[in-house]
Short mmCIF file of C-alpha atoms in Angstrom, two decimals:
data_model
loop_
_atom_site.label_atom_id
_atom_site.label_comp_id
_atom_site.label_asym_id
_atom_site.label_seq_id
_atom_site.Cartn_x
_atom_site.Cartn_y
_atom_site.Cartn_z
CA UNK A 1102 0.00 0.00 0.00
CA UNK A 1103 2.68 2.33 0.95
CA UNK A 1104 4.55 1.75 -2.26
CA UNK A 1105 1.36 2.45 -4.38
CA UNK A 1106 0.32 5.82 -2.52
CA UNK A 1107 4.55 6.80 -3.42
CA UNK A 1108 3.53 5.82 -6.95
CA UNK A 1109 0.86 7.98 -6.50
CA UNK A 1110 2.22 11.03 -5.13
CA UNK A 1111 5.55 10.86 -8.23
CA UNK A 1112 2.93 10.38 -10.56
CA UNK A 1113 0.72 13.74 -9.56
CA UNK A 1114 3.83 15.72 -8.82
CA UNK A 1115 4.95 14.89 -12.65
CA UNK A 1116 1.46 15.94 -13.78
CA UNK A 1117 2.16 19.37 -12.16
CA UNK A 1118 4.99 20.32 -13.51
CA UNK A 1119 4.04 19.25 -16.67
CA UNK A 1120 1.37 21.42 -16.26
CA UNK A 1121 3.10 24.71 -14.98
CA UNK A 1122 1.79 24.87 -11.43
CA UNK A 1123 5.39 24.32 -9.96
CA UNK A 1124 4.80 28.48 -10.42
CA UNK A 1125 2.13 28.28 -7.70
CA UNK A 1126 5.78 27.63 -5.31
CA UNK A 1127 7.29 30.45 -5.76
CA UNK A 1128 4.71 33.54 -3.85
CA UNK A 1129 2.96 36.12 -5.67
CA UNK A 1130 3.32 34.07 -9.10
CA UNK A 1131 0.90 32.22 -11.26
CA UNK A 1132 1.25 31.23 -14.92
CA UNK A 1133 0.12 34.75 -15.90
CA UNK A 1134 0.67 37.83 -12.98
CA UNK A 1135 3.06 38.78 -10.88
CA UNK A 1136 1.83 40.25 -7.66
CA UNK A 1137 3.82 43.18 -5.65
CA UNK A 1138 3.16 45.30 -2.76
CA UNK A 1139 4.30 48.52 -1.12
CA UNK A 1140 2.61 50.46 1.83
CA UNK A 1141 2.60 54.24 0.56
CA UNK A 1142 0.83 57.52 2.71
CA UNK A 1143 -2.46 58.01 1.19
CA UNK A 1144 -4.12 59.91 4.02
CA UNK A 1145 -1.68 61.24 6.57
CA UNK A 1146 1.15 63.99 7.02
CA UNK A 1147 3.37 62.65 3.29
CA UNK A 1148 -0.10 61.82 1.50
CA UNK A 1149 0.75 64.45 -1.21
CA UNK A 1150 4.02 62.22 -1.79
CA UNK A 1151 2.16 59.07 -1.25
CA UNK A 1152 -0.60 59.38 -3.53
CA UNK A 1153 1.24 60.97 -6.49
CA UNK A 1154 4.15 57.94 -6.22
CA UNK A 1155 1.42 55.76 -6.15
CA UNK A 1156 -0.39 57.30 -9.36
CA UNK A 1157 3.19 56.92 -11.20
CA UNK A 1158 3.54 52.99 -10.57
CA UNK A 1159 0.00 52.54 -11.66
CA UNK A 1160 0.25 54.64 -14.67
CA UNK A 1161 3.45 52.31 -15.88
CA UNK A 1162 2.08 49.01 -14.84
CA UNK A 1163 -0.80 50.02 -16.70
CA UNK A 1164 1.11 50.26 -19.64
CA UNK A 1165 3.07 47.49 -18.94
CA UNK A 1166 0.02 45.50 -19.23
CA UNK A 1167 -1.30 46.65 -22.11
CA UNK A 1168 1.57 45.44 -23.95
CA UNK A 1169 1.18 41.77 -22.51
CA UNK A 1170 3.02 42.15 -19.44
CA UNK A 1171 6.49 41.04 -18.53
CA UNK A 1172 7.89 37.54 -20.16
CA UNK A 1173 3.70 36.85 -20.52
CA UNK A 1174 2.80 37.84 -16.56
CA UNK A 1175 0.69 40.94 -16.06
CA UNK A 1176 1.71 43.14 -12.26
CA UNK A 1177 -1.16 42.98 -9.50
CA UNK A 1178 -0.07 46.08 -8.02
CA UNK A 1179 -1.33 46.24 -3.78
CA UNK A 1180 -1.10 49.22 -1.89
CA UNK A 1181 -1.58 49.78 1.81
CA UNK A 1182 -2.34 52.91 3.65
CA UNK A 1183 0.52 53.13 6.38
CA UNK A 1184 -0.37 56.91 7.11
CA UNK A 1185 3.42 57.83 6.95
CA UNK A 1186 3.58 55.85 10.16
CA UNK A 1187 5.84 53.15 11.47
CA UNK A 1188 3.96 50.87 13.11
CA UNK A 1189 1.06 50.51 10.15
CA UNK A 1190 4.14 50.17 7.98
CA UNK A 1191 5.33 47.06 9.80
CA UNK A 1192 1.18 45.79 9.88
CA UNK A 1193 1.17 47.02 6.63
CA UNK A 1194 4.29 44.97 5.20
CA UNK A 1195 3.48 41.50 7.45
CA UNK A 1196 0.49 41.96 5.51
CA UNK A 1197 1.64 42.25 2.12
CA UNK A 1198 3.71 39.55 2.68
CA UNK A 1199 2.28 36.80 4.94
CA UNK A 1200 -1.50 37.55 3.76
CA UNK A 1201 -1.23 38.61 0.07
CA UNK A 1202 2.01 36.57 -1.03
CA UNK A 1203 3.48 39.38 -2.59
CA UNK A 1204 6.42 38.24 -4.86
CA UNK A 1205 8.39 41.67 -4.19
CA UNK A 1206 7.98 44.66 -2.20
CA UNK A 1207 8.31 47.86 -4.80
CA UNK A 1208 7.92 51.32 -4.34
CA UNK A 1209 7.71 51.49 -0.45
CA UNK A 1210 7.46 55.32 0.93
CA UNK A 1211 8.56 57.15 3.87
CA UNK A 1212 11.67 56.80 6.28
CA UNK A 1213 9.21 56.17 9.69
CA UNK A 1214 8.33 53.00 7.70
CA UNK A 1215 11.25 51.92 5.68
CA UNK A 1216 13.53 51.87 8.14
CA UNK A 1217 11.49 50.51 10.41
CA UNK A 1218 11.17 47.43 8.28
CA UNK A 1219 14.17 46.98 7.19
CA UNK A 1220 14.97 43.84 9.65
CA UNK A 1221 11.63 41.89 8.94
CA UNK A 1222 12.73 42.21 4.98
CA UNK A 1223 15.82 40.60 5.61
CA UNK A 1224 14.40 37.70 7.92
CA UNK A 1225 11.83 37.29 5.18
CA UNK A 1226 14.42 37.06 2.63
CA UNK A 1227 11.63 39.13 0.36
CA UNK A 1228 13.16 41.63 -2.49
CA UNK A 1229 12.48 45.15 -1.55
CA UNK A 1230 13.10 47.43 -4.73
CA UNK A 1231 12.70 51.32 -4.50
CA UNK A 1232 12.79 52.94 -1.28
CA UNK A 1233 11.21 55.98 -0.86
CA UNK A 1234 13.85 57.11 1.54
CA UNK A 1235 17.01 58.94 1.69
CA UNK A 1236 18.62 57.26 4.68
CA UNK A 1237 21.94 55.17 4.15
CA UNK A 1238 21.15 52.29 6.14
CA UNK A 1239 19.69 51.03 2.56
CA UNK A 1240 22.79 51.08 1.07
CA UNK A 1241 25.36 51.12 3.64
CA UNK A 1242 26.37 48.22 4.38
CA UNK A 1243 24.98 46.78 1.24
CA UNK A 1244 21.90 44.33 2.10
CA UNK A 1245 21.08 41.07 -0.59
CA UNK A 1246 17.31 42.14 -0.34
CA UNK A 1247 17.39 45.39 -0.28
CA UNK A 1248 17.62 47.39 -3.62
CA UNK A 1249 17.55 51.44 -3.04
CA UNK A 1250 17.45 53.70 -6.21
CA UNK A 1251 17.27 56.88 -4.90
CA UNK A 1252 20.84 58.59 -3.69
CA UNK A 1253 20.87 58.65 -0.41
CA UNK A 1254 21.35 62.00 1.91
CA UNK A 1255 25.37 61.40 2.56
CA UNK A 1256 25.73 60.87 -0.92
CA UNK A 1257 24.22 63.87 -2.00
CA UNK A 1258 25.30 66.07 0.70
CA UNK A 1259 28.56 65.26 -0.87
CA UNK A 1260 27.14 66.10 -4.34
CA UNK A 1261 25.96 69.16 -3.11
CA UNK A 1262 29.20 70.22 -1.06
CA UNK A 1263 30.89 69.39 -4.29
CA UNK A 1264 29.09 71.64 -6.14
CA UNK A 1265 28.84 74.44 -4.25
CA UNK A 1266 32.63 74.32 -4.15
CA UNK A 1267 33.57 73.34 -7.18
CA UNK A 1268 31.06 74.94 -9.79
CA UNK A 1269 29.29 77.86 -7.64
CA UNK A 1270 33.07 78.60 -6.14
CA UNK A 1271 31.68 79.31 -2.81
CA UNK A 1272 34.24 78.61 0.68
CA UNK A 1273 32.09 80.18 3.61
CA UNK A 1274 29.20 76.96 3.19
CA UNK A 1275 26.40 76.83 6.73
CA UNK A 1276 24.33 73.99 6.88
CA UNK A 1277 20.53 74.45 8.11
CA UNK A 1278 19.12 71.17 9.36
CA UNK A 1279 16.03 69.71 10.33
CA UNK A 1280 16.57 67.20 13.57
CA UNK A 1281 15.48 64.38 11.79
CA UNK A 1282 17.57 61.34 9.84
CA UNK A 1283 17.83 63.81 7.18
CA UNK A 1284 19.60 66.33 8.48
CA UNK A 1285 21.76 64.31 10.06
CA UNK A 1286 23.01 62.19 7.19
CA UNK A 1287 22.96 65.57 4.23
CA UNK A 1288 24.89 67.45 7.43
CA UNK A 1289 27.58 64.42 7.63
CA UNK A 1290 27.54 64.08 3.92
CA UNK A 1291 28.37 67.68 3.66
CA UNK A 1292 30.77 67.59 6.17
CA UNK A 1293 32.50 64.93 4.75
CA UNK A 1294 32.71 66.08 1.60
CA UNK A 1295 33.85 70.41 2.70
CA UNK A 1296 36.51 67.69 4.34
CA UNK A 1297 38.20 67.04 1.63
CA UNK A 1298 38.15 70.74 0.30
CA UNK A 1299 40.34 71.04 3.79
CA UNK A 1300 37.17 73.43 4.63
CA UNK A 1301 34.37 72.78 7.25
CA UNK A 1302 30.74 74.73 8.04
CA UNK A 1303 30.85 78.34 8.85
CA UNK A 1304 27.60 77.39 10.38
CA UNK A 1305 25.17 74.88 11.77
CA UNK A 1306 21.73 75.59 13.07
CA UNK A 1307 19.05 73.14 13.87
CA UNK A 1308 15.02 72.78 13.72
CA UNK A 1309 12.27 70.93 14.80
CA UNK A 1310 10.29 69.08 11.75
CA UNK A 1311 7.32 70.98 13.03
CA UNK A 1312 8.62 74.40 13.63
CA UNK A 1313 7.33 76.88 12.25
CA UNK A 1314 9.72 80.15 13.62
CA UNK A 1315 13.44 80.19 12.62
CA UNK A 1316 14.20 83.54 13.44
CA UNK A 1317 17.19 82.27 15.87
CA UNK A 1318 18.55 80.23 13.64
CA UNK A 1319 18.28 82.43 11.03
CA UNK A 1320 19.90 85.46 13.33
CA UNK A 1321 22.74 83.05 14.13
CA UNK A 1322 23.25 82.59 9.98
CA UNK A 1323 23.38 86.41 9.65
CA UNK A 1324 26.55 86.92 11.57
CA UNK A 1325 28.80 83.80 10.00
CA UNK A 1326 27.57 85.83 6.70
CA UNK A 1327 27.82 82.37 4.85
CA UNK A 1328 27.79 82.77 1.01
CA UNK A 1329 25.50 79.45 0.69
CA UNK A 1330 23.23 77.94 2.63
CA UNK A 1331 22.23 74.40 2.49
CA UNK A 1332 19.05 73.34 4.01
CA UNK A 1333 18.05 69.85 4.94
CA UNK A 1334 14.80 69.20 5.92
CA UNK A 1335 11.51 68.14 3.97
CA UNK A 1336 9.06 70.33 2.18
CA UNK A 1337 6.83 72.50 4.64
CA UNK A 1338 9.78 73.43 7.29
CA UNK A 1339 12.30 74.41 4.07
CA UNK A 1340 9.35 76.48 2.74
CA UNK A 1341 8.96 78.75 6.20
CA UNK A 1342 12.91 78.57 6.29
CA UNK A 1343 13.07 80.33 3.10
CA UNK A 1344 10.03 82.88 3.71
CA UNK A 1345 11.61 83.81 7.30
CA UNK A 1346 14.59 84.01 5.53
CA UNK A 1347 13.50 86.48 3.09
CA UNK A 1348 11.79 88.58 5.23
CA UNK A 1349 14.84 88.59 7.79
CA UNK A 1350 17.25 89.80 4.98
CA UNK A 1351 19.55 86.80 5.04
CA UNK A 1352 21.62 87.03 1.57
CA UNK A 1353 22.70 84.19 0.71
CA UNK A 1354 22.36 81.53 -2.36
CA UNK A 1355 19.81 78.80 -0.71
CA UNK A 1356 20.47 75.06 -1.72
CA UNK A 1357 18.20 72.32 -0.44
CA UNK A 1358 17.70 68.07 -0.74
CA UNK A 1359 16.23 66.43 -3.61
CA UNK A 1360 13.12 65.97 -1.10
CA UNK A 1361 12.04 69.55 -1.87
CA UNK A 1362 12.69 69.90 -5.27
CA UNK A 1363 8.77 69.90 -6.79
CA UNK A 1364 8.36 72.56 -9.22
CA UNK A 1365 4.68 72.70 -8.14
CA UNK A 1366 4.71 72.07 -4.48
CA UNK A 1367 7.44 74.43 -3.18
CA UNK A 1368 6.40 77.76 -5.10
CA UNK A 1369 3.06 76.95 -3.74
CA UNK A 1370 4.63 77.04 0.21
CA UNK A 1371 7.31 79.39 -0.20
CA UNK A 1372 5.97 81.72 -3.32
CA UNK A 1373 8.73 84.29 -4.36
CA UNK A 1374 10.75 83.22 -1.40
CA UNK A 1375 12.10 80.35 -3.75
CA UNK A 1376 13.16 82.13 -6.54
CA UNK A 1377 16.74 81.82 -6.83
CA UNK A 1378 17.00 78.34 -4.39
CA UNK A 1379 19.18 75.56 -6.26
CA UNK A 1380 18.35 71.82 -6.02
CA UNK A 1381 20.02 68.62 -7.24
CA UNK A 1382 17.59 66.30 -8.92
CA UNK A 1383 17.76 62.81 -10.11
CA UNK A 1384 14.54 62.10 -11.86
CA UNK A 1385 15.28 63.57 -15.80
CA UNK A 1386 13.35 67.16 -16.14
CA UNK A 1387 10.67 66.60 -18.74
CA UNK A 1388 11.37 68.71 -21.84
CA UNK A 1389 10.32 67.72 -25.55
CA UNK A 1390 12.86 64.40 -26.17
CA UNK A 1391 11.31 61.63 -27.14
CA UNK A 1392 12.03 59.81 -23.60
CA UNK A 1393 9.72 62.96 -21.62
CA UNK A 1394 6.78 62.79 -24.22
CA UNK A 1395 6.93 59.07 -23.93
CA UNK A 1396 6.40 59.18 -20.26
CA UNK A 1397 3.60 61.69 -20.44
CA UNK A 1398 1.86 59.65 -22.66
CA UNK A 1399 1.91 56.48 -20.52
CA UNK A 1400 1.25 58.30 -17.40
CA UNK A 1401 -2.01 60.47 -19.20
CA UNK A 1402 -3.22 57.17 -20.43
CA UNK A 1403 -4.60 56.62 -17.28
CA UNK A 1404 -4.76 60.21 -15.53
CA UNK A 1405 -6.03 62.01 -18.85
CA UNK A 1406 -4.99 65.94 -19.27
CA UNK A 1407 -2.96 65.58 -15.65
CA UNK A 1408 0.98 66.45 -15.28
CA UNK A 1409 2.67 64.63 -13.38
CA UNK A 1410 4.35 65.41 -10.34
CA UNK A 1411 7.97 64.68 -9.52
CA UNK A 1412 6.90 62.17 -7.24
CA UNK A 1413 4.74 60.64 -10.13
CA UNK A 1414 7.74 60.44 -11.68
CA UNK A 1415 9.38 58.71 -8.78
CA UNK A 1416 6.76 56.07 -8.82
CA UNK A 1417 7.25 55.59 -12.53
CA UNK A 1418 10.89 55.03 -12.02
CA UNK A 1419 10.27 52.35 -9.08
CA UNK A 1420 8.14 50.32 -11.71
CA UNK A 1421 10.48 50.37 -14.78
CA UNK A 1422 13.64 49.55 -12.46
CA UNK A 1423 11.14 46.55 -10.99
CA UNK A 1424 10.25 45.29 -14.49
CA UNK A 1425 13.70 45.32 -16.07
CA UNK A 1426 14.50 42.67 -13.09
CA UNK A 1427 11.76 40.79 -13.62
CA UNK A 1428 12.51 40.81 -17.48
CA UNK A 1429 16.03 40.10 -17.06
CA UNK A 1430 15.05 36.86 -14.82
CA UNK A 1431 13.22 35.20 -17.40
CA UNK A 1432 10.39 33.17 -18.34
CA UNK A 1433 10.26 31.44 -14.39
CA UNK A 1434 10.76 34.56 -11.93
CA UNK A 1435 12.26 33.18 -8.35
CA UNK A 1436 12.93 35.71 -5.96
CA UNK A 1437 17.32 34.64 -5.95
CA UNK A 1438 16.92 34.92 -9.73
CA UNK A 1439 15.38 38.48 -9.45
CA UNK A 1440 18.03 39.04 -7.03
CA UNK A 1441 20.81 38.30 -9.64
CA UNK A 1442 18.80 39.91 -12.39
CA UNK A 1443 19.07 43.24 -10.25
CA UNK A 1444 22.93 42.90 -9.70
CA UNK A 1445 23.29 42.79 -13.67
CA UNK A 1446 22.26 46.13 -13.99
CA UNK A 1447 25.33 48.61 -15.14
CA UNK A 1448 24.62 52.17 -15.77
CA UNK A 1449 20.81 51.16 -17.09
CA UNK A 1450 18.53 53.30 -18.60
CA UNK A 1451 15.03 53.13 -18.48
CA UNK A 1452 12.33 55.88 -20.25
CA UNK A 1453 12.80 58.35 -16.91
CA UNK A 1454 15.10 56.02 -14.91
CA UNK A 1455 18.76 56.94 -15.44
CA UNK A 1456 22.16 55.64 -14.88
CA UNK A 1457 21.12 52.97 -12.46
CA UNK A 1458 23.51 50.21 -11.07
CA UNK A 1459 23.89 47.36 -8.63
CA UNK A 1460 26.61 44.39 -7.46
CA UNK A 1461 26.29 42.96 -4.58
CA UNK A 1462 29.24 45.48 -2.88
CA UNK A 1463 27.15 48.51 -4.52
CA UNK A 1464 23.48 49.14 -3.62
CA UNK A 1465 23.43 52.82 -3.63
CA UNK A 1466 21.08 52.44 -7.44
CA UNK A 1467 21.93 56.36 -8.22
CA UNK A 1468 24.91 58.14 -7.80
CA UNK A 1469 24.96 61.15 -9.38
CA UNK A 1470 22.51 64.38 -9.68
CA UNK A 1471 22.21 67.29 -11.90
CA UNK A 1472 21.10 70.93 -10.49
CA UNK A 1473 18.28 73.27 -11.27
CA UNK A 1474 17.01 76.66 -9.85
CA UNK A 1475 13.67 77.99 -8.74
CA UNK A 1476 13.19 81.03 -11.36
CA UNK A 1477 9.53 81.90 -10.77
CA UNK A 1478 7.39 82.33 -7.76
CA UNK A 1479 4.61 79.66 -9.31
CA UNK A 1480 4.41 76.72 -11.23
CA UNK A 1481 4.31 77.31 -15.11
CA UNK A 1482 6.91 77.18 -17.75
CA UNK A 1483 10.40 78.02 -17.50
CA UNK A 1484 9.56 78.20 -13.60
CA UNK A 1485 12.53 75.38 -13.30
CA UNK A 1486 15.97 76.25 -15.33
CA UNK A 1487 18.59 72.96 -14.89
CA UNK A 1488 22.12 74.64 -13.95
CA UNK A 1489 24.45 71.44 -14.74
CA UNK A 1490 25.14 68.96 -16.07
CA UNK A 1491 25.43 65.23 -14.18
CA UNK A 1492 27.30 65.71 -11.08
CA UNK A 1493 28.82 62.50 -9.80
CA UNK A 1494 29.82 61.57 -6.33
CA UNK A 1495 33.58 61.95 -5.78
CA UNK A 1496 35.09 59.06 -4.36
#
């Protein structure tokens, strides 16, 4: 009897994978979708970056599956509300995971949340690609799971450093940061980087993410007389930083993160205080090449007559770097084979994703910026004019 049910059980097992349902093994794949995750703000404090990231990914898998998918598998795309909160994040990714099988986690948002998940993703052994978040623990040390494409603030605090230095020609540099993980990683990147210029901060004041008065910080800035000040914080405290700023009479050229560099979103908080500020960017400005009116065109397919927003654009980016993985690990995706599939990437260009590269040693995704300035107190054309060319970190 025993021998016959062994018979039994070879036999049915050879029927299955003659079949194709060996794909049911491998989570969040069937014979025709893929199935990934991400929890994203869609109704708290970050909802305006949330919901516009979101909007990007959905506009590109969209398109994706219109044109049959990837290697014949459409993307189920699941997103959960974490409210720009740690906690939901972790419910939020335990569910994604454990509940809805997701093959890959791609496009998660917010440093509350992605940092504090970092250590169930790597017990969980579960890809993670696109990281909305600036902080280095992504990157450094380099984690197998864990695929960041944004730079990271010490990176481009040293970007920035290095071109304030070398291309603005500036030597008295203050730093204004926000006492958060991102002013303390652009500050050390910064640092870091004046370091090798044998040159250090004239200046370094500090803010709550919720203040809304920097008329200290901004009378301590006023007597080092810097001739550039970098400010690292997110959107809302860099906008009152500039408008205090203004009114105070601090004169000085104003640089800021990535984070803030919206050409809707900050003329609409800091008005005519933001003419003039200089930002690196990473995501390609859309002008009339055939790559920008490609991307409108997939993204309007499914928000009709609406521009997208930088962090559309963002969004868009997480899904193309996801689905050249998934392409590159053929016709039976495993989660170690989308894992070396990432690693292959050298310098790759998408339609809006740019330069982006992985080993296992290197997980930083993006490494250089470009720079553009604020030149008009609202958002319309010609309100953004790109200053440089691709700035790359100096080693």
């Amino acid at each position: 009897m025993k021998r016959i049910l062994a018979l039994l059980c070879v036999g049915i097992l050879a029927v299955m994978m003659a079949v194709g349902v060996t794909a049911a093994a491998v989570p969040g794949i069937t014979d025709n979708q893929v199935v990934v995750g991400a929890f994203q703000d869609q109704s708290g404090a970050a909802a305006v970056v949330g919901i516009n990231m979101r909007k990007g990914m959905e506009a590109y898998f969209n398109w994706v599956n219109a044109q049959g998918g990837v290697n014949g598998r459409k993307i189920k795309f699941i997103v959960e509300d974490d409210g720009f909160q740690a906690a939901r994040a972790i419910a939020a990714t335990k569910k994604l995971v454990e509940q809805d099988k997701v093959f890959a986690l791609v496009g998660t948002l917010g440093t509350p949340g992605v940092a504090a998940t970092i250590d169930y993703i790597m017990e969980k052994q579960i890809p993670s690609i696109y990281q909305g978040s600036g902080i280095s623990a992504l990157a450094f040390p380099p984690k197998k799971y864990i695929f960041p494409v944004q730079p990271n603030f010490i990176s481009e605090g040293r970007i920035v450093a290095t071109y304030v230095v070398e291309n603005l020609k500036m030597k008295r540099v203050a730093v204004a940061c926000e006492q958060t993980d991102i002013g303390t990683e652009g500050l050390r990147g910064v640092r870091e980087q004046l370091a090798m210029y044998k040159m250090e901060p004239v200046e370094v004041v500090n803010f709550g993410a919720a203040d809304v008065d920097f008329s200290s910080q901004i009378l301590k800035l006023m007597r080092a007389k810097p001739d550039a000040v970098i400010i690292y914080s997110t959107l809302k405290p860099a906008a009152g930083f500039l408008k205090q700023a203004k009114v105070m009479g601090l004169d000085a050229q104003f640089l800021t993160t990535y984070v803030n560099a919206d050409p809707i979103q900050m003329p609409a908080l800091a008005g005519d205080a933001c003419v003039g500020l200089i930002a690196p960017g990473w995501v390609p400005v859309l002008g009339n090449d055939v790559d920008s009116v490609r991307y409108l065109e997939i993204y309007q397919a499914t928000y009709p007559k609406e521009m997208p927003s930088a962090f559309a654009a963002a969004g868009f980016i997480a899904g193309e770097v996801f689905c050249e993985g998934l392409r590159r690990g053929g016709k039976n995706p495993t989660r170690e084979g989308l894992i070396a599939a990432m690693e292959s990437l050298r310098d790759w260009d998408g339609i809006m994703a740019k330069g982006i590269s992985y080993t296992p040693e290197f997980r930083s995704g993006k490494a250089s910026m470009y720079f553009m300035r604020f030149a008009k107190p609202k958002f319309e054309e010609g309100s953004v004019e790109v200053m440089s060319d691709w700035v790359k970190l100096k080693i």
